[in-house]
Amino acid sequence: MARSILHMITPLKHMSPFDVNMAVDAGFETVATYTNATLADVTTLVQDSIFSRAPQDGVRTGIFIGGKNAEDALDMVDRARKALVPPFANHIFADPAGSFTTGAAMVAEVTRALKAKFDTGLEGKRIVIFGGAGVVAYVAAVIGALHGAKAVLVGHDGEERVSKISNTMRWRFDVEVEAVDGSTVAARRAAIVNADVILSAGPAGIPILTAEDLESAPKLLVASDVNAVPPAGIAGIDVNAIDVPLPTGRGVGIGALAVGNVKYQTESRLFRRMLESDAPLCLDFRDAYTLAVEVAG
């Protein structure tokens, strides 16, 4: 059997050691990294990888897309898919900054908590997402919208930037995602007035919502915070929290390590799925969410 090879492409100066470790621990025998890569580089890299092996060895060859931008990663995936020349084809997996699997895990944990604690699901729920310009927020918003939720991106620097992001979501995934201002305390409180779910995906160590802010969310069922660096992004949510009552007494909180555990297992299993599949796969956050729901239980 041909050796398993993973070609890891990133537009950044370095490929993430986290993702390299994950790939090797999942079972890839050889890993090669390509840094400072542009969209224009993808076709040549992919075609060099497919034409240097027999067609049947395509399933022993993977392309991993890294980086730190959701749209850039998705564009690279599209370019990689178009570069394939049947019967020559490799696996393709995108997880920029690990955020595709993190966002998927975050929503999967919310899905689990909604079912376990309130016997309900994402359908019709208003999901308000802070850190709205980041990849985790992007993933959470699209997954939520695809599953019938009313997703809202909150912009810490105003509405303009997150509005542009929501427009790209509409174009790429045919989903409607609302964009709102979160630049002041009053704006943040207004954003969560009708929230059923609140997600905090802002920078590490930056508090976003206080216990007093949460008083403005009378309908809140579940809140989750992916910030593992003190202080918490959402007051009352410890990193180890799993369905812990929130300070207001309304709803439950899910912490960063609970999300991280599901994320870690999800990314690892997606790498292993590539190694075990008899047909070429193309994996993104939608596949990650399906698997993360299974992992979360």
PDB file of N, CA and C in Angstrom, residues 30-95:
ATOM      1  N   THR A  30       3.530  10.815   6.259  1.00  0.00           N
ATOM      2  CA  THR A  30       4.375  11.897   5.765  1.00  0.00           C
ATOM      3  C   THR A  30       3.549  13.170   5.670  1.00  0.00           C
ATOM      4  N   VAL A  31       4.100  14.272   6.194  1.00  0.00           N
ATOM      5  CA  VAL A  31       3.425  15.567   6.143  1.00  0.00           C
ATOM      6  C   VAL A  31       4.381  16.577   5.530  1.00  0.00           C
ATOM      7  N   ALA A  32       3.900  17.297   4.523  1.00  0.00           N
ATOM      8  CA  ALA A  32       4.677  18.368   3.898  1.00  0.00           C
ATOM      9  C   ALA A  32       3.898  19.667   4.028  1.00  0.00           C
ATOM     10  N   THR A  33       4.588  20.767   4.367  1.00  0.00           N
ATOM     11  CA  THR A  33       3.910  22.042   4.562  1.00  0.00           C
ATOM     12  C   THR A  33       4.344  23.052   3.511  1.00  0.00           C
ATOM     13  N   TYR A  34       3.381  23.880   3.069  1.00  0.00           N
ATOM     14  CA  TYR A  34       3.610  24.904   2.059  1.00  0.00           C
ATOM     15  C   TYR A  34       3.082  26.216   2.624  1.00  0.00           C
ATOM     16  N   THR A  35       3.985  27.145   2.912  1.00  0.00           N
ATOM     17  CA  THR A  35       3.618  28.377   3.600  1.00  0.00           C
ATOM     18  C   THR A  35       3.653  29.573   2.643  1.00  0.00           C
ATOM     19  N   ASN A  36       3.041  30.687   3.086  1.00  0.00           N
ATOM     20  CA  ASN A  36       2.935  31.896   2.256  1.00  0.00           C
ATOM     21  C   ASN A  36       2.299  31.597   0.901  1.00  0.00           C
ATOM     22  N   ALA A  37       1.418  30.605   0.864  1.00  0.00           N
ATOM     23  CA  ALA A  37       0.781  30.208  -0.391  1.00  0.00           C
ATOM     24  C   ALA A  37      -0.366  31.151  -0.724  1.00  0.00           C
ATOM     25  N   THR A  38      -0.515  31.449  -1.995  1.00  0.00           N
ATOM     26  CA  THR A  38      -1.630  32.264  -2.463  1.00  0.00           C
ATOM     27  C   THR A  38      -2.658  31.381  -3.146  1.00  0.00           C
ATOM     28  N   LEU A  39      -3.806  31.966  -3.428  1.00  0.00           N
ATOM     29  CA  LEU A  39      -4.847  31.227  -4.146  1.00  0.00           C
ATOM     30  C   LEU A  39      -4.321  30.749  -5.495  1.00  0.00           C
ATOM     31  N   ALA A  40      -3.501  31.565  -6.128  1.00  0.00           N
ATOM     32  CA  ALA A  40      -2.952  31.203  -7.438  1.00  0.00           C
ATOM     33  C   ALA A  40      -2.014  30.007  -7.368  1.00  0.00           C
ATOM     34  N   ASP A  41      -1.458  29.714  -6.191  1.00  0.00           N
ATOM     35  CA  ASP A  41      -0.535  28.578  -6.041  1.00  0.00           C
ATOM     36  C   ASP A  41      -1.255  27.241  -5.935  1.00  0.00           C
ATOM     37  N   VAL A  42      -2.524  27.272  -5.577  1.00  0.00           N
ATOM     38  CA  VAL A  42      -3.218  26.034  -5.202  1.00  0.00           C
ATOM     39  C   VAL A  42      -3.298  25.047  -6.354  1.00  0.00           C
ATOM     40  N   THR A  43      -3.627  25.507  -7.544  1.00  0.00           N
ATOM     41  CA  THR A  43      -3.787  24.588  -8.673  1.00  0.00           C
ATOM     42  C   THR A  43      -2.510  23.792  -8.933  1.00  0.00           C
ATOM     43  N   THR A  44      -1.375  24.470  -9.001  1.00  0.00           N
ATOM     44  CA  THR A  44      -0.109  23.780  -9.260  1.00  0.00           C
ATOM     45  C   THR A  44       0.234  22.792  -8.160  1.00  0.00           C
ATOM     46  N   LEU A  45       0.048  23.207  -6.905  1.00  0.00           N
ATOM     47  CA  LEU A  45       0.365  22.309  -5.788  1.00  0.00           C
ATOM     48  C   LEU A  45      -0.512  21.060  -5.829  1.00  0.00           C
ATOM     49  N   VAL A  46      -1.795  21.241  -6.053  1.00  0.00           N
ATOM     50  CA  VAL A  46      -2.709  20.098  -6.081  1.00  0.00           C
ATOM     51  C   VAL A  46      -2.397  19.188  -7.261  1.00  0.00           C
ATOM     52  N   GLN A  47      -2.174  19.755  -8.431  1.00  0.00           N
ATOM     53  CA  GLN A  47      -1.932  18.902  -9.597  1.00  0.00           C
ATOM     54  C   GLN A  47      -0.587  18.196  -9.513  1.00  0.00           C
ATOM     55  N   ASP A  48       0.413  18.826  -8.904  1.00  0.00           N
ATOM     56  CA  ASP A  48       1.668  18.110  -8.659  1.00  0.00           C
ATOM     57  C   ASP A  48       1.430  16.916  -7.735  1.00  0.00           C
ATOM     58  N   SER A  49       0.505  17.069  -6.786  1.00  0.00           N
ATOM     59  CA  SER A  49       0.252  15.982  -5.842  1.00  0.00           C
ATOM     60  C   SER A  49      -0.548  14.849  -6.455  1.00  0.00           C
ATOM     61  N   ILE A  50      -1.420  15.148  -7.408  1.00  0.00           N
ATOM     62  CA  ILE A  50      -2.245  14.068  -7.979  1.00  0.00           C
ATOM     63  C   ILE A  50      -1.528  13.321  -9.096  1.00  0.00           C
ATOM     64  N   PHE A  51      -0.767  14.036  -9.939  1.00  0.00           N
ATOM     65  CA  PHE A  51      -0.174  13.391 -11.098  1.00  0.00           C
ATOM     66  C   PHE A  51       1.096  12.615 -10.759  1.00  0.00           C
ATOM     67  N   SER A  52       1.587  12.776  -9.539  1.00  0.00           N
ATOM     68  CA  SER A  52       2.803  12.049  -9.143  1.00  0.00           C
ATOM     69  C   SER A  52       2.484  10.698  -8.517  1.00  0.00           C
ATOM     70  N   ARG A  53       1.189  10.362  -8.437  1.00  0.00           N
ATOM     71  CA  ARG A  53       0.792   9.077  -7.862  1.00  0.00           C
ATOM     72  C   ARG A  53      -0.259   8.433  -8.758  1.00  0.00           C
ATOM     73  N   ALA A  54      -0.369   7.115  -8.700  1.00  0.00           N
ATOM     74  CA  ALA A  54      -1.396   6.416  -9.468  1.00  0.00           C
ATOM     75  C   ALA A  54      -2.778   6.830  -8.976  1.00  0.00           C
ATOM     76  N   PRO A  55      -3.792   6.807  -9.849  1.00  0.00           N
ATOM     77  CA  PRO A  55      -5.129   7.231  -9.433  1.00  0.00           C
ATOM     78  C   PRO A  55      -5.637   6.535  -8.177  1.00  0.00           C
ATOM     79  N   GLN A  56      -5.321   5.251  -8.025  1.00  0.00           N
ATOM     80  CA  GLN A  56      -5.806   4.522  -6.856  1.00  0.00           C
ATOM     81  C   GLN A  56      -5.155   4.987  -5.557  1.00  0.00           C
ATOM     82  N   ASP A  57      -4.050   5.726  -5.668  1.00  0.00           N
ATOM     83  CA  ASP A  57      -3.374   6.222  -4.468  1.00  0.00           C
ATOM     84  C   ASP A  57      -3.864   7.609  -4.051  1.00  0.00           C
ATOM     85  N   GLY A  58      -4.840   8.137  -4.766  1.00  0.00           N
ATOM     86  CA  GLY A  58      -5.412   9.425  -4.382  1.00  0.00           C
ATOM     87  C   GLY A  58      -6.005   9.406  -2.989  1.00  0.00           C
ATOM     88  N   VAL A  59      -6.557   8.275  -2.596  1.00  0.00           N
ATOM     89  CA  VAL A  59      -7.161   8.181  -1.265  1.00  0.00           C
ATOM     90  C   VAL A  59      -6.096   8.008  -0.176  1.00  0.00           C
ATOM     91  N   ARG A  60      -4.834   7.927  -0.587  1.00  0.00           N
ATOM     92  CA  ARG A  60      -3.735   7.910   0.385  1.00  0.00           C
ATOM     93  C   ARG A  60      -3.028   9.262   0.405  1.00  0.00           C
ATOM     94  N   THR A  61      -3.668  10.244  -0.229  1.00  0.00           N
ATOM     95  CA  THR A  61      -3.077  11.572  -0.356  1.00  0.00           C
ATOM     96  C   THR A  61      -4.097  12.620   0.055  1.00  0.00           C
ATOM     97  N   GLY A  62      -3.705  13.565   0.896  1.00  0.00           N
ATOM     98  CA  GLY A  62      -4.639  14.593   1.349  1.00  0.00           C
ATOM     99  C   GLY A  62      -4.092  15.993   1.145  1.00  0.00           C
ATOM    100  N   ILE A  63      -5.014  16.938   0.952  1.00  0.00           N
ATOM    101  CA  ILE A  63      -4.697  18.361   0.904  1.00  0.00           C
ATOM    102  C   ILE A  63      -5.378  19.002   2.104  1.00  0.00           C
ATOM    103  N   PHE A  64      -4.601  19.699   2.938  1.00  0.00           N
ATOM    104  CA  PHE A  64      -5.154  20.402   4.095  1.00  0.00           C
ATOM    105  C   PHE A  64      -4.995  21.895   3.873  1.00  0.00           C
ATOM    106  N   ILE A  65      -6.083  22.656   4.076  1.00  0.00           N
ATOM    107  CA  ILE A  65      -6.064  24.105   3.903  1.00  0.00           C
ATOM    108  C   ILE A  65      -6.112  24.770   5.274  1.00  0.00           C
ATOM    109  N   GLY A  66      -5.087  25.572   5.584  1.00  0.00           N
ATOM    110  CA  GLY A  66      -5.034  26.287   6.844  1.00  0.00           C
ATOM    111  C   GLY A  66      -5.277  27.772   6.664  1.00  0.00           C
ATOM    112  N   GLY A  67      -4.601  28.584   7.480  1.00  0.00           N
ATOM    113  CA  GLY A  67      -4.776  30.028   7.417  1.00  0.00           C
ATOM    114  C   GLY A  67      -5.550  30.566   8.600  1.00  0.00           C
ATOM    115  N   LYS A  68      -6.100  31.780   8.445  1.00  0.00           N
ATOM    116  CA  LYS A  68      -6.869  32.392   9.526  1.00  0.00           C
ATOM    117  C   LYS A  68      -8.109  33.119   9.024  1.00  0.00           C
ATOM    118  N   ASN A  69      -8.515  32.834   7.784  1.00  0.00           N
ATOM    119  CA  ASN A  69      -9.642  33.537   7.200  1.00  0.00           C
ATOM    120  C   ASN A  69     -10.586  32.528   6.555  1.00  0.00           C
ATOM    121  N   ALA A  70     -11.862  32.592   6.921  1.00  0.00           N
ATOM    122  CA  ALA A  70     -12.826  31.616   6.436  1.00  0.00           C
ATOM    123  C   ALA A  70     -12.997  31.684   4.922  1.00  0.00           C
ATOM    124  N   GLU A  71     -13.205  32.884   4.400  1.00  0.00           N
ATOM    125  CA  GLU A  71     -13.443  33.029   2.969  1.00  0.00           C
ATOM    126  C   GLU A  71     -12.222  32.611   2.156  1.00  0.00           C
ATOM    127  N   ASP A  72     -11.031  32.973   2.615  1.00  0.00           N
ATOM    128  CA  ASP A  72      -9.819  32.577   1.903  1.00  0.00           C
ATOM    129  C   ASP A  72      -9.688  31.054   1.867  1.00  0.00           C
ATOM    130  N   ALA A  73      -9.974  30.403   2.990  1.00  0.00           N
ATOM    131  CA  ALA A  73      -9.883  28.941   3.041  1.00  0.00           C
ATOM    132  C   ALA A  73     -10.901  28.296   2.112  1.00  0.00           C
ATOM    133  N   LEU A  74     -12.121  28.815   2.113  1.00  0.00           N
ATOM    134  CA  LEU A  74     -13.163  28.256   1.242  1.00  0.00           C
ATOM    135  C   LEU A  74     -12.826  28.468  -0.228  1.00  0.00           C
ATOM    136  N   ASP A  75     -12.225  29.623  -0.550  1.00  0.00           N
ATOM    137  CA  ASP A  75     -11.784  29.858  -1.927  1.00  0.00           C
ATOM    138  C   ASP A  75     -10.692  28.872  -2.322  1.00  0.00           C
ATOM    139  N   MET A  76      -9.783  28.582  -1.395  1.00  0.00           N
ATOM    140  CA  MET A  76      -8.723  27.612  -1.692  1.00  0.00           C
ATOM    141  C   MET A  76      -9.301  26.216  -1.884  1.00  0.00           C
ATOM    142  N   VAL A  77     -10.311  25.867  -1.100  1.00  0.00           N
ATOM    143  CA  VAL A  77     -10.971  24.575  -1.286  1.00  0.00           C
ATOM    144  C   VAL A  77     -11.594  24.498  -2.674  1.00  0.00           C
ATOM    145  N   ASP A  78     -12.301  25.545  -3.076  1.00  0.00           N
ATOM    146  CA  ASP A  78     -12.916  25.558  -4.403  1.00  0.00           C
ATOM    147  C   ASP A  78     -11.856  25.410  -5.490  1.00  0.00           C
ATOM    148  N   ARG A  79     -10.750  26.133  -5.328  1.00  0.00           N
ATOM    149  CA  ARG A  79      -9.676  26.049  -6.329  1.00  0.00           C
ATOM    150  C   ARG A  79      -9.065  24.652  -6.344  1.00  0.00           C
ATOM    151  N   ALA A  80      -8.886  24.045  -5.183  1.00  0.00           N
ATOM    152  CA  ALA A  80      -8.326  22.697  -5.113  1.00  0.00           C
ATOM    153  C   ALA A  80      -9.241  21.679  -5.786  1.00  0.00           C
ATOM    154  N   ARG A  81     -10.537  21.803  -5.559  1.00  0.00           N
ATOM    155  CA  ARG A  81     -11.484  20.878  -6.186  1.00  0.00           C
ATOM    156  C   ARG A  81     -11.437  20.997  -7.705  1.00  0.00           C
ATOM    157  N   LYS A  82     -11.361  22.242  -8.201  1.00  0.00           N
ATOM    158  CA  LYS A  82     -11.335  22.460  -9.644  1.00  0.00           C
ATOM    159  C   LYS A  82     -10.028  21.984 -10.268  1.00  0.00           C
ATOM    160  N   ALA A  83      -8.985  21.856  -9.449  1.00  0.00           N
ATOM    161  CA  ALA A  83      -7.688  21.398  -9.955  1.00  0.00           C
ATOM    162  C   ALA A  83      -7.631  19.885 -10.143  1.00  0.00           C
ATOM    163  N   LEU A  84      -8.562  19.149  -9.548  1.00  0.00           N
ATOM    164  CA  LEU A  84      -8.566  17.696  -9.675  1.00  0.00           C
ATOM    165  C   LEU A  84      -8.932  17.297 -11.112  1.00  0.00           C
ATOM    166  N   VAL A  85      -8.326  16.224 -11.588  1.00  0.00           N
ATOM    167  CA  VAL A  85      -8.562  15.748 -12.954  1.00  0.00           C
ATOM    168  C   VAL A  85      -8.899  14.258 -12.876  1.00  0.00           C
ATOM    169  N   PRO A  86     -10.191  13.903 -12.753  1.00  0.00           N
ATOM    170  CA  PRO A  86     -10.572  12.498 -12.622  1.00  0.00           C
ATOM    171  C   PRO A  86      -9.938  11.665 -13.736  1.00  0.00           C
ATOM    172  N   PRO A  87      -9.456  10.470 -13.402  1.00  0.00           N
ATOM    173  CA  PRO A  87      -9.621   9.755 -12.123  1.00  0.00           C
ATOM    174  C   PRO A  87      -8.602  10.140 -11.056  1.00  0.00           C
ATOM    175  N   PHE A  88      -7.810  11.183 -11.291  1.00  0.00           N
ATOM    176  CA  PHE A  88      -6.842  11.622 -10.288  1.00  0.00           C
ATOM    177  C   PHE A  88      -7.538  12.569  -9.312  1.00  0.00           C
ATOM    178  N   ALA A  89      -7.580  12.181  -8.037  1.00  0.00           N
ATOM    179  CA  ALA A  89      -8.247  13.004  -7.023  1.00  0.00           C
ATOM    180  C   ALA A  89      -7.704  12.674  -5.645  1.00  0.00           C
ATOM    181  N   ASN A  90      -7.551  13.707  -4.826  1.00  0.00           N
ATOM    182  CA  ASN A  90      -7.106  13.565  -3.445  1.00  0.00           C
ATOM    183  C   ASN A  90      -8.215  13.981  -2.483  1.00  0.00           C
ATOM    184  N   HIS A  91      -8.023  13.686  -1.209  1.00  0.00           N
ATOM    185  CA  HIS A  91      -8.874  14.252  -0.166  1.00  0.00           C
ATOM    186  C   HIS A  91      -8.543  15.737   0.006  1.00  0.00           C
ATOM    187  N   ILE A  92      -9.548  16.520   0.406  1.00  0.00           N
ATOM    188  CA  ILE A  92      -9.355  17.941   0.710  1.00  0.00           C
ATOM    189  C   ILE A  92     -10.052  18.225   2.038  1.00  0.00           C
ATOM    190  N   PHE A  93      -9.352  18.910   2.942  1.00  0.00           N
ATOM    191  CA  PHE A  93      -9.900  19.214   4.267  1.00  0.00           C
ATOM    192  C   PHE A  93      -9.468  20.621   4.655  1.00  0.00           C
ATOM    193  N   ALA A  94     -10.430  21.488   4.944  1.00  0.00           N
ATOM    194  CA  ALA A  94     -10.138  22.857   5.364  1.00  0.00           C
ATOM    195  C   ALA A  94     -10.456  23.040   6.840  1.00  0.00           C
ATOM    196  N   ASP A  95      -9.495  23.637   7.569  1.00  0.00           N
ATOM    197  CA  ASP A  95      -9.722  23.956   8.978  1.00  0.00           C
ATOM    198  C   ASP A  95      -8.802  25.109   9.388  1.00  0.00           C
TER     199      ASP A  95
END
